[in-house]
Coordinates of C-alpha atoms and ligand atoms in Angstrom, one line a residue:
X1 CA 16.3 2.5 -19.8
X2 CA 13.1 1.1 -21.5
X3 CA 10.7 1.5 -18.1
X4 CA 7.9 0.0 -19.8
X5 CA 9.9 -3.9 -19.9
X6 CA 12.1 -3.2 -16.8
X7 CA 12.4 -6.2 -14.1
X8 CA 13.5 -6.1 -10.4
X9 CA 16.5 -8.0 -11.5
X10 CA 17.7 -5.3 -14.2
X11 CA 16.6 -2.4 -11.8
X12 CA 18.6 -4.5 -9.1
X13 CA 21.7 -4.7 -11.5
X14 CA 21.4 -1.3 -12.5
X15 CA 21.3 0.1 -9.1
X16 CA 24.6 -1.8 -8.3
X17 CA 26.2 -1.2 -11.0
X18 CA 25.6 3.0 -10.6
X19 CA 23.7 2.9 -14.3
X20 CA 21.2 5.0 -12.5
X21 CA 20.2 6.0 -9.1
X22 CA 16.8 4.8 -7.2
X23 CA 15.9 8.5 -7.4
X24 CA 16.7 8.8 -11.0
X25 CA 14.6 6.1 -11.8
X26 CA 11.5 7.0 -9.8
X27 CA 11.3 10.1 -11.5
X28 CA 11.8 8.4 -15.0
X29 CA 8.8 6.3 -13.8
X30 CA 6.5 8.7 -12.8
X31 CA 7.1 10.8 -15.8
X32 CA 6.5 8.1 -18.3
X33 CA 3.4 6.5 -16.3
X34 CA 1.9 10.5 -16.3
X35 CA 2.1 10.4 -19.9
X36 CA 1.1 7.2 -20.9
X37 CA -1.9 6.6 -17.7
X38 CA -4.3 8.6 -20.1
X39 CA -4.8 6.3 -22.8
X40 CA -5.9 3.2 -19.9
X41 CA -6.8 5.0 -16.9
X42 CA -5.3 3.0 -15.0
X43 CA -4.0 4.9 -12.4
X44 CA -6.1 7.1 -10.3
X45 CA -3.4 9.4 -8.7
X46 CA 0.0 9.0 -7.9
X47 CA 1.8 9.7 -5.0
X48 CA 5.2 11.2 -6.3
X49 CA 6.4 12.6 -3.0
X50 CA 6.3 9.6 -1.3
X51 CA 7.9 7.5 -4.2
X52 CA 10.5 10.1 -4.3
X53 CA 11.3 9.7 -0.6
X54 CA 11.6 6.0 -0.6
X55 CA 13.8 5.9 -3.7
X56 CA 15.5 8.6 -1.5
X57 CA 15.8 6.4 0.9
X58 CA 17.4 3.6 -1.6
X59 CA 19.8 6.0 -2.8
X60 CA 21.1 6.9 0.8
X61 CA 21.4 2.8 1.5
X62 CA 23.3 2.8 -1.8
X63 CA 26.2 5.4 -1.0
X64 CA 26.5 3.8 2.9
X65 CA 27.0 0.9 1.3
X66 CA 24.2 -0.7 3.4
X67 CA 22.6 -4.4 1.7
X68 CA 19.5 -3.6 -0.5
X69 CA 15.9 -4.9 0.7
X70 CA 14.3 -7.2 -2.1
X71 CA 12.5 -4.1 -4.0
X72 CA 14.8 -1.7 -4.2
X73 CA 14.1 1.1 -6.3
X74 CA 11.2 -0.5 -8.1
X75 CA 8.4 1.1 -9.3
X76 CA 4.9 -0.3 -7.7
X77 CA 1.4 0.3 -7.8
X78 CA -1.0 -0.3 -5.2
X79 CA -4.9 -0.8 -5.8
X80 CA -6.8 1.4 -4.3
X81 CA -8.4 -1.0 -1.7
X82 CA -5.4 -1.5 -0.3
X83 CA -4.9 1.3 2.7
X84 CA -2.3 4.0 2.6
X85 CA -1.8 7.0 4.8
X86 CA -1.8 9.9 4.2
X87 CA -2.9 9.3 -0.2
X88 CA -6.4 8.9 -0.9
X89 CA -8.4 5.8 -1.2
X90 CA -10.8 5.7 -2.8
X91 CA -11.7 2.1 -3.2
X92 CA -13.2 2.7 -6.6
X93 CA -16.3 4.5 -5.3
X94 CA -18.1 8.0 -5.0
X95 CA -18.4 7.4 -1.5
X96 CA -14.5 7.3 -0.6
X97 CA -13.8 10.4 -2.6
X98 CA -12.2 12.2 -0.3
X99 CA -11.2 9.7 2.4
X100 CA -7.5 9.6 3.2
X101 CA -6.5 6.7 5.7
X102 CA -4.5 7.2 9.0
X103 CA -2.8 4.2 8.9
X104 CA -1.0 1.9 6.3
X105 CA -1.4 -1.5 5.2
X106 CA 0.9 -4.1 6.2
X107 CA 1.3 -5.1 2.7
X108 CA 2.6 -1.4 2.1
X109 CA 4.4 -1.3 4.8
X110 CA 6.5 -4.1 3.7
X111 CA 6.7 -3.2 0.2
X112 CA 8.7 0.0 1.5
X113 CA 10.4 -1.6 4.3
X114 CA 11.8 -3.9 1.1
X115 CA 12.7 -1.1 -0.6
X116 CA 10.0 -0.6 -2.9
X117 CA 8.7 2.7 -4.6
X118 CA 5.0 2.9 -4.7
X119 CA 4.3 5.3 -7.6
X120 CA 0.5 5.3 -7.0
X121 CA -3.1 3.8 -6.7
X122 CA -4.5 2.1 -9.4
X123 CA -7.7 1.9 -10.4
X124 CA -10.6 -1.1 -9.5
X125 CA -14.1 -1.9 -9.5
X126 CA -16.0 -0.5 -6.7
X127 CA -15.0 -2.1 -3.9
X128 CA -13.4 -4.7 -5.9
X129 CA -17.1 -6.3 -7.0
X130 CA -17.1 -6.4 -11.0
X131 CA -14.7 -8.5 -13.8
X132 CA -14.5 -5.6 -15.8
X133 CA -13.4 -2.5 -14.2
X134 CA -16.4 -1.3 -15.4
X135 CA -17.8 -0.5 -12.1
X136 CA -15.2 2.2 -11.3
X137 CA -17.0 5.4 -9.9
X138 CA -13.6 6.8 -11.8
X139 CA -14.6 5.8 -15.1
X140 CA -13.5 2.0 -17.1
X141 CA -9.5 1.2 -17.4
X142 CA -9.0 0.1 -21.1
X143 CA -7.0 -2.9 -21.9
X144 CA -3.2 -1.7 -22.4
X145 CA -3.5 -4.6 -25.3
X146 CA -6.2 -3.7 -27.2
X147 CA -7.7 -0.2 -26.2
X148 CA -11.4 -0.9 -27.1
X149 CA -11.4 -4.1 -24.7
X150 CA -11.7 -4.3 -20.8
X151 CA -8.9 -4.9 -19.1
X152 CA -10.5 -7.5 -16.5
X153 CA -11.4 -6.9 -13.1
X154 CA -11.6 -5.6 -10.5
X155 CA -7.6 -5.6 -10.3
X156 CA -7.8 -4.2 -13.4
X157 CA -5.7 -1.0 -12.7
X158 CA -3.2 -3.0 -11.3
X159 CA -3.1 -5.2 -14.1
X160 CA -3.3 -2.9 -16.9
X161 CA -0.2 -0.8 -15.3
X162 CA 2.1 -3.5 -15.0
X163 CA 1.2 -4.7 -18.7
X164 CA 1.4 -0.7 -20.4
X165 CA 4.6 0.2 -17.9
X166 CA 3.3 2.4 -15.8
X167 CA 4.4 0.4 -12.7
X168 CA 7.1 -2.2 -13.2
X169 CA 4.8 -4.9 -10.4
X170 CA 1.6 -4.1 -8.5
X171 CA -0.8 -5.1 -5.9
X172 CA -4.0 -6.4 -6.6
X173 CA -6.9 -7.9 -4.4
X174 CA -8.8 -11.3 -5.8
X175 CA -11.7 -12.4 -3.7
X176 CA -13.1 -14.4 -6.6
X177 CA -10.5 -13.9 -9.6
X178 CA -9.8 -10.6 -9.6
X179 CA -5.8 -11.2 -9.7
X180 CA -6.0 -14.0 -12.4
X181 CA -8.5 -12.6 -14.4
X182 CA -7.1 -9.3 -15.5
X183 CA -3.7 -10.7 -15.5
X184 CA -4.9 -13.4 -18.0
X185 CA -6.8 -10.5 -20.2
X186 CA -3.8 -8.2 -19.8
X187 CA -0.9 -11.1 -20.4
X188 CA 1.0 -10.4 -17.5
X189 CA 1.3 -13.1 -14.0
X190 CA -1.2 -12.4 -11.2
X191 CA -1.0 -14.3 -7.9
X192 CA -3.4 -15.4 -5.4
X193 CA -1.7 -16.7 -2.7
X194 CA -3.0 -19.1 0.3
X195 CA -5.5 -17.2 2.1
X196 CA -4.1 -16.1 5.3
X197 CA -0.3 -16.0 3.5
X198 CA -0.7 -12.1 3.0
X199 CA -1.9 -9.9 5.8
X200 CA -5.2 -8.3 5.1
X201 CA -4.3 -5.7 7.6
X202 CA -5.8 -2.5 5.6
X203 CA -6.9 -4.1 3.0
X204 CA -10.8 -2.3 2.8
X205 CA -12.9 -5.6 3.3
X206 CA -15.3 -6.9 0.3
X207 CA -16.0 -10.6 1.8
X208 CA -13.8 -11.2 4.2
X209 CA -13.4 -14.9 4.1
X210 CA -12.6 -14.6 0.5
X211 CA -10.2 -11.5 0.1
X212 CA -6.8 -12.0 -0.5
X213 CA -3.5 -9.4 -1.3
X214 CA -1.5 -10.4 -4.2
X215 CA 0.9 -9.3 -6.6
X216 CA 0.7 -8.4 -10.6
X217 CA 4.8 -9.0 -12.5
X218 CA 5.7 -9.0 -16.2
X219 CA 7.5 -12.1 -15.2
X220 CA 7.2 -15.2 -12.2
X221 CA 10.2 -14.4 -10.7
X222 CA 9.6 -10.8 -10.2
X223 CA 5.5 -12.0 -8.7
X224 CA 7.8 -14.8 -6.5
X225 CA 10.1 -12.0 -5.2
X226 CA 7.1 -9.3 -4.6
X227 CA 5.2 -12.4 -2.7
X228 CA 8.1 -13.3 -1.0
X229 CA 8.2 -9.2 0.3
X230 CA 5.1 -9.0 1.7
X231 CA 4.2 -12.2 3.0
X232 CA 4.1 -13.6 6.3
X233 CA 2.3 -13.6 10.1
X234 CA 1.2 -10.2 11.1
X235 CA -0.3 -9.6 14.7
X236 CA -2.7 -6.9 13.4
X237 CA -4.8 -10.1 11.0
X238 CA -6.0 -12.5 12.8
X239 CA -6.6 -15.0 10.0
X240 CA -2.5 -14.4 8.6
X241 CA -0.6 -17.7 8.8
X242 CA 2.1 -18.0 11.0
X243 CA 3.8 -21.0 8.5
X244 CA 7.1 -19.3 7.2
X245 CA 8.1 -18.1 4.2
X246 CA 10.3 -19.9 2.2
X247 CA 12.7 -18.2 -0.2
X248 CA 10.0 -18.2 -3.3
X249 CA 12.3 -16.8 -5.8
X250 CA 15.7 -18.7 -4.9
X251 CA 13.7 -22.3 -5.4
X252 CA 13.1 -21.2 -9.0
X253 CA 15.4 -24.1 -10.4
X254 CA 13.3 -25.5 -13.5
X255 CA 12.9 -28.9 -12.2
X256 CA 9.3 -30.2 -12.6
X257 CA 10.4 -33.5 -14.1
X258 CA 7.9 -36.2 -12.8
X259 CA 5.8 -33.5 -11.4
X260 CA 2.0 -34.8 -11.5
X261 CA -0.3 -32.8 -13.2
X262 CA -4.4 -32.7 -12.6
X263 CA -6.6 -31.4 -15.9
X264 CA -10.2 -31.2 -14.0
X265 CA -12.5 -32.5 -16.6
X266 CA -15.2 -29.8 -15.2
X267 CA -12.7 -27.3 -16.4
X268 CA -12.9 -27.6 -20.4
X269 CA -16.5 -27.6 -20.8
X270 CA -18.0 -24.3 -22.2
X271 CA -14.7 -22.5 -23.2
X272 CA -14.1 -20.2 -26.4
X273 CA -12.3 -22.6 -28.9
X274 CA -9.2 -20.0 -29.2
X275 CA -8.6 -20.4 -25.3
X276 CA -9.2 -24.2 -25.2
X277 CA -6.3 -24.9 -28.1
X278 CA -4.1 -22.2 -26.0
X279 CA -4.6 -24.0 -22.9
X280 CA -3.9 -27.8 -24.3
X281 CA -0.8 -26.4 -26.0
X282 CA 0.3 -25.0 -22.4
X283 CA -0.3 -28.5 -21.3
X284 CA 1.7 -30.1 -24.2
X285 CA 4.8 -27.4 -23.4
X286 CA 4.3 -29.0 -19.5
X287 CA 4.5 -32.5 -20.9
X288 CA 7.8 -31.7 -22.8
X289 CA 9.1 -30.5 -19.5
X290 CA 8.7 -34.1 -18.2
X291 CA 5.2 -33.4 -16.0
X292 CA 2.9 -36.2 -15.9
X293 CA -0.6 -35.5 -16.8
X294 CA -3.6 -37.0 -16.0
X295 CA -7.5 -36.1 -15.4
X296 CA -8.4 -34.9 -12.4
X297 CA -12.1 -34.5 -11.0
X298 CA -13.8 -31.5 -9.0
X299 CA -17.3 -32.8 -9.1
X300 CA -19.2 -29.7 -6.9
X301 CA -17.4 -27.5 -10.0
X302 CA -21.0 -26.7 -10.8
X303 CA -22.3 -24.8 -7.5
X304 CA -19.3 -22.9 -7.2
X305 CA -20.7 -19.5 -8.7
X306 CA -24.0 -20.1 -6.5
X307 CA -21.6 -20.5 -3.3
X308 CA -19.7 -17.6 -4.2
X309 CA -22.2 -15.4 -4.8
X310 CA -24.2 -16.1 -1.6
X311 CA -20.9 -15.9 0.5
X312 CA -19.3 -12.9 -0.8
X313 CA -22.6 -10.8 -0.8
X314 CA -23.4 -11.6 2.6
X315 CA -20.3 -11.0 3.8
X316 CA -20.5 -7.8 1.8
X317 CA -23.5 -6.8 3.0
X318 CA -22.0 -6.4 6.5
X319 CA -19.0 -5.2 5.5
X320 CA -20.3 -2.3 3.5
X321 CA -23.1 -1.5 6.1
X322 CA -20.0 1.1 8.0
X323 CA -20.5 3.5 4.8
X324 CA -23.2 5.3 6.3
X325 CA -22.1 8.7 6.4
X326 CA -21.1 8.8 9.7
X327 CA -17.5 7.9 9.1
X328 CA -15.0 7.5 6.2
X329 CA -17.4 8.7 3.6
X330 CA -19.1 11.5 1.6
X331 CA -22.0 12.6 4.1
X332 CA -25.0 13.6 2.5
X333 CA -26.0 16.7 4.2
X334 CA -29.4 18.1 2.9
X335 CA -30.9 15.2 4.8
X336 CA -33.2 15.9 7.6
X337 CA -33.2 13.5 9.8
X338 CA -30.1 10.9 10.5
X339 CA -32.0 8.2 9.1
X340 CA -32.7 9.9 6.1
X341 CA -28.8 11.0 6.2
X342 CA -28.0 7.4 6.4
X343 CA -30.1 6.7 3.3
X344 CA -29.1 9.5 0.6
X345 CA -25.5 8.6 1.6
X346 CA -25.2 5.1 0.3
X347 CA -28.2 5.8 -2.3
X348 CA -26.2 8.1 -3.7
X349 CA -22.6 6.7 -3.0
X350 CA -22.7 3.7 -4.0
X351 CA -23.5 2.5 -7.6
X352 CA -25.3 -0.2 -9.0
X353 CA -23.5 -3.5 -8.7
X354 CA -22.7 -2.4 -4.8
X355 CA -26.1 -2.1 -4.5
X356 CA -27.4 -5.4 -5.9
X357 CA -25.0 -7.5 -3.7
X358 CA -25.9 -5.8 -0.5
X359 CA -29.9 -5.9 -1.4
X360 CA -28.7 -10.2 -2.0
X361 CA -26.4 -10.6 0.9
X362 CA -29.0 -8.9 3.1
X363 CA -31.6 -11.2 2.0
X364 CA -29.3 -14.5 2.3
X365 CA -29.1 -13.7 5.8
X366 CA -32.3 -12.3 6.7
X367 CA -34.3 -14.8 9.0
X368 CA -35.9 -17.9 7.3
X369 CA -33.5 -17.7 4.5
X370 CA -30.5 -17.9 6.4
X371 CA -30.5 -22.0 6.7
X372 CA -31.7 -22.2 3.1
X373 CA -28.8 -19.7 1.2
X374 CA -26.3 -19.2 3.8
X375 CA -25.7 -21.9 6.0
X376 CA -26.1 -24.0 2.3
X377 CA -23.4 -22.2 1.1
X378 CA -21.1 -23.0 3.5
X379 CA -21.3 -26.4 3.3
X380 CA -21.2 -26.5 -0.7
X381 CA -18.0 -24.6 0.1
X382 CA -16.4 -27.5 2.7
X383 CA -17.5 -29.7 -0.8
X384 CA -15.5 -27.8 -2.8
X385 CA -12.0 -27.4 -1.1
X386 CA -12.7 -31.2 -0.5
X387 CA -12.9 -31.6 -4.2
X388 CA -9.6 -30.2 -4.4
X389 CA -8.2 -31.7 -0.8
X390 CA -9.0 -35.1 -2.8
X391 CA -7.6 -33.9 -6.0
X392 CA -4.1 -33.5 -4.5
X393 CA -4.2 -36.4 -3.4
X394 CA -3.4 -37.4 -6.7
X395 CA -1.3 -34.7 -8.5
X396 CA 1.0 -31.6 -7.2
X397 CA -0.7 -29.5 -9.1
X398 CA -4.3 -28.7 -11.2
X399 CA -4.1 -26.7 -14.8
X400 CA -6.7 -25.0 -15.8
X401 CA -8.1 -22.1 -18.0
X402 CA -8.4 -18.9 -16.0
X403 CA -11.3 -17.2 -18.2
X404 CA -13.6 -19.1 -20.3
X405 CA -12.6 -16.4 -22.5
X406 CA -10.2 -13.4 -23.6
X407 CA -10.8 -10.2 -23.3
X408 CA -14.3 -8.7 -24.3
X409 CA -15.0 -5.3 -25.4
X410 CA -15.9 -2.3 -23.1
X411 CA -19.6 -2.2 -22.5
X412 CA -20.1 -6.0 -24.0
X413 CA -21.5 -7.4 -20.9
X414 CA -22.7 -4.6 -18.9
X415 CA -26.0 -5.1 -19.0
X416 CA -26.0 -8.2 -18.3
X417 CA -24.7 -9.4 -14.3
X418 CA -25.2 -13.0 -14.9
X419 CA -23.3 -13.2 -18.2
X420 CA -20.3 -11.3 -16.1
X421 CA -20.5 -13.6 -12.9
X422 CA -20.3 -16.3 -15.2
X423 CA -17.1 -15.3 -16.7
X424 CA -15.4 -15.7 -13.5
X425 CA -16.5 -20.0 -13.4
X426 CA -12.8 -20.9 -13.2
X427 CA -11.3 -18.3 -10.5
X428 CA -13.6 -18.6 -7.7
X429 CA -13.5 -22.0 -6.6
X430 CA -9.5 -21.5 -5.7
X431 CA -10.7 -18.7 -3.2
X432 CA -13.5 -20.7 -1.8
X433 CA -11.1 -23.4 -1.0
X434 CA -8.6 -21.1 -0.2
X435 CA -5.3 -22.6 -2.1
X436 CA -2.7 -20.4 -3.8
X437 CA -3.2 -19.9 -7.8
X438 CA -2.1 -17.9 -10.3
X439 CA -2.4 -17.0 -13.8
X440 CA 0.9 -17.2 -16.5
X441 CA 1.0 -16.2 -19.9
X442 CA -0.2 -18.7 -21.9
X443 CA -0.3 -17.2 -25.8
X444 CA -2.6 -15.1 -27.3
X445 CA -5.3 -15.4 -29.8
X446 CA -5.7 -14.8 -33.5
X447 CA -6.4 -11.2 -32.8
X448 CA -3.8 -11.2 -30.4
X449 CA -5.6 -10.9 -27.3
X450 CA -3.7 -12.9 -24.4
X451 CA -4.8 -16.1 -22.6
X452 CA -3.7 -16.9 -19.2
X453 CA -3.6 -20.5 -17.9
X454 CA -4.3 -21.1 -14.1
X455 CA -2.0 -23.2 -12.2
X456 CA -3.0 -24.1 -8.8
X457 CA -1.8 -26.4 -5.8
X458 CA -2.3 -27.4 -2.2
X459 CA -2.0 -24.8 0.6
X460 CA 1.1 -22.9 1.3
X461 CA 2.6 -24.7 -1.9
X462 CA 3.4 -21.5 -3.9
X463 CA 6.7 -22.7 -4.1
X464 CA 5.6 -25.5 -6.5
X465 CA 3.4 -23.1 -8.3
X466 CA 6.0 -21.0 -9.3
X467 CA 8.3 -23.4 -10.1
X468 CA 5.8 -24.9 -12.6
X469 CA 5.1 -21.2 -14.0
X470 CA 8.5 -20.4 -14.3
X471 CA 9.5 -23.7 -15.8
X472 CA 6.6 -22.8 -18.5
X473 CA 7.7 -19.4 -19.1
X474 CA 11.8 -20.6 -19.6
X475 CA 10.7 -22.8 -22.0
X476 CA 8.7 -20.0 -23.9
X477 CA 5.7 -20.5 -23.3
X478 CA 3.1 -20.7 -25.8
X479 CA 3.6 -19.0 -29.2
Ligands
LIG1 N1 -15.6 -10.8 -10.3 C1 -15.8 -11.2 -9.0 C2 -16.8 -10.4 -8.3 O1 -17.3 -9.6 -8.9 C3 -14.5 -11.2 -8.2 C4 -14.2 -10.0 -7.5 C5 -12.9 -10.1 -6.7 O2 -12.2 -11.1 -6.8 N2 -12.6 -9.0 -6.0 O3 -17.2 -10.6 -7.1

């Protein structure tokens, strides 16, 4: 069994046919992901007692002859924003070192309720802010690809384990790429769905309005079975959509003859040469397939990173201000007074980039500046998912680069926060406007980093995404 290219199909077929047993595999897993995590770091821990139970679990379904859930038996990591009781989370940062939730996310809950075998927490950016996993309190993840490069962020544990075998699919979070981005830099599929698709139910909160769950594959159809798993209403999250879920992975049938296609002109300014040629050949594989292409327009393209990051670091702001010691976090306890307490706690727990957005989100909404940032914001952000309301009016679905470009190396663009919010120009205006994308393998470059190209499409039409990505990936791609 080759761990590091298995799919939920072959574990599916394997588990039916008695090749191996879900228990079997899990330790297979865990033994090759403990050997291999320490060349990426993309794990942080892993949780071998409860992956053994639930492949346990599996293997008792298997000998009553009970029907399998959608997951069974496979191997999943689960980024460590995303809640789970009794394991650690740390969310990245110094100030969650030891906190350990009561409760699980719904996410989780359905992974294992399908089955699934989480194998452990991978590793992010502080409280998923960052495009690098740089901002890790546990140290950078490196690129299963090319060691010396970032893998992207802040997903990029999640990414980086799916694409070095440590985890056969993941979750991720993406509040403003951080699904398509690593998946692009680390050639695997990342998914943003709808917001409101995937309960956010114990998912720790960055900007609210923004966040979404998601899932990393090696392959569409195993990201359009994980979806299928874990989406859906849940009482517990207000904002979760009660729309049903269709079947994602059964309406895979390769058909996207006479499907329109939208190529934002906005979109292909500004891009690194290599990614630009890997994108237009993804576009000529989509004309072979029969899609119509035209150009599309999202004129407000240009205020998208302003918008973003007014709204995330206000939201941020608010949602961080609970790590004050009091609760959930590493207490600093030389302090004399509570006010003091409160202030050595998050100076010392949090690091730098958490800093700067709560210092900006606090100042967006601080009086007289509310009207002029804030309230702005919000409207630049009705613009935008009107750009794409407009756009879809049009077309069934936009193509467009995910990163302006691949991979960089650790440490490139650390210094330098505006270079880094730049790089995520193409990812954030999905989440603004709230519409499922995703990223797909689209090639890689003359040094053989990968590209990813981002499909997106109206609201609640992941069906049509995949359909596209899958239809791409049958017909090989880009090589
Ligand atoms: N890179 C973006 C940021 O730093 C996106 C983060 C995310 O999607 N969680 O905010």
């Amino acid at each position: 069994m080759d761990i590091a290219s298995l799919t939920i199909d072959q574990i599916k077929t394997g588990l039916t046919a008695r090749k191996f047993s879900a228990s079997e595999l899990a330790i297979e897993a865990l033994r090759f992901a403990e050997s291999e995590n320490p060349k990426t770091n993309a794990m942080l821990l892993f949780s071998r007692e409860r992956a053994l139970a639930a492949a346990k679990k599996v293997d008792d379904q298997i000998s009553a002859g009970e029907p399998l859930g959608a997951l069974a038996g496979v191997p999943i990591a689960v980024k460590d924003v995303i809640s789970t009781k009794g394991i650690r989370t740390t969310c990245g940062s110094k100030l969650l070192e030891k906190y350990v939730p009561p409760y699980d996310a719904t996410a989780v809950i359905r992974l294992e309720q399908a089955g699934g075998v989480i194998v452990g927490k991978a590793n992010c950016d502080e409280f998923a802010m960052g495009s690098s996993n740089e901002n890790s309190a546990y140290g950078p993840v490196r690129n299963p690809v090319a060691l010396d490069r970032v893998p992207g962020g802040s997903s990029g544990g999640s990414a980086a384990s799916v694409a070095q075998g440590t985890s056969v699919v993941s979750l991720g979070s993406d509040t403003g790429g951080s699904i398509r981005q690593p998946a692009s830099f680390c050639g695997v599929v990342g998914v943003t769905p709808t917001y409101g698709r995937v309960s956010r139910y114990g998912l720790v909160a960055f900007a609210s309005s923004l966040d979404h769950i998601g899932p990393f594959a090696r392959n569409v159809r195993d990201a359009a079975i994980l979806l299928g798993a874990i989406a859906g209403h849940d009482v517990h999250d207000a904002t979760s959509a009660s729309a049903p879920v269709p079947d994602y992975a059964r309406l895979l049938d390769g058909n996207v003859k006479g499907m329109k296609i939208g190529l934002p002109k906005e979109y292909f300014k500004g891009l690194a040469s290599e990614t630009g040629d890997l994108i237009a050949k993804g576009v000529d594989v989509l004309k072979k397939l029969g899609c119509e292409v035209r150009e599309v327009t999202l004129p407000t393209t240009d205020y998208a990173i302003a918008c973003y990051y007014i709204i995330c670091t206000a939201e941020a702001s608010s949602n961080l201000a609970r790590y004050d010691g009091v609760r959930y976090t590493t207490r600093s306890e030389s302090s004399p007074t509570l006010i003091d307490m409160y202030r050595n706690t998050r100076g010392e727990g949090f690091g730098a980039e958490c800093k700067r957005r709560i210092m900006l989100g606090t100042y967006v909404l601080s009086a007289g500046y509310y009207d002029a940032y804030y309230l702005k914001a919000q409207k630049v952000r009705a613009l935008i998912a009107r750009d794409f309301a407009q756009a879809f009016t049009e077309v069934d679905a936009i193509i467009a680069p995910v990163s302006p470009f691949p991979a960089f190396r650790l440490g490139e663009k650390l210094n330098d926060p505006m270079e880094m919010y730049l790089s995520d120009i193409y990812t954030i205006t999905g989440d603004l406007a709230g519409i499922p994308c995703m990223s797909v393998p689209c090639g890689t470059t003359a040094a053989g980093l990968p590209v990813g190209m981002q499909i997106l499409t109206k609201h609640f039409d992941e069906s049509g995404m995949f359909r596209l990505a899958e239809a791409f990936e049958k017909a090989g791609g880009v090589s």
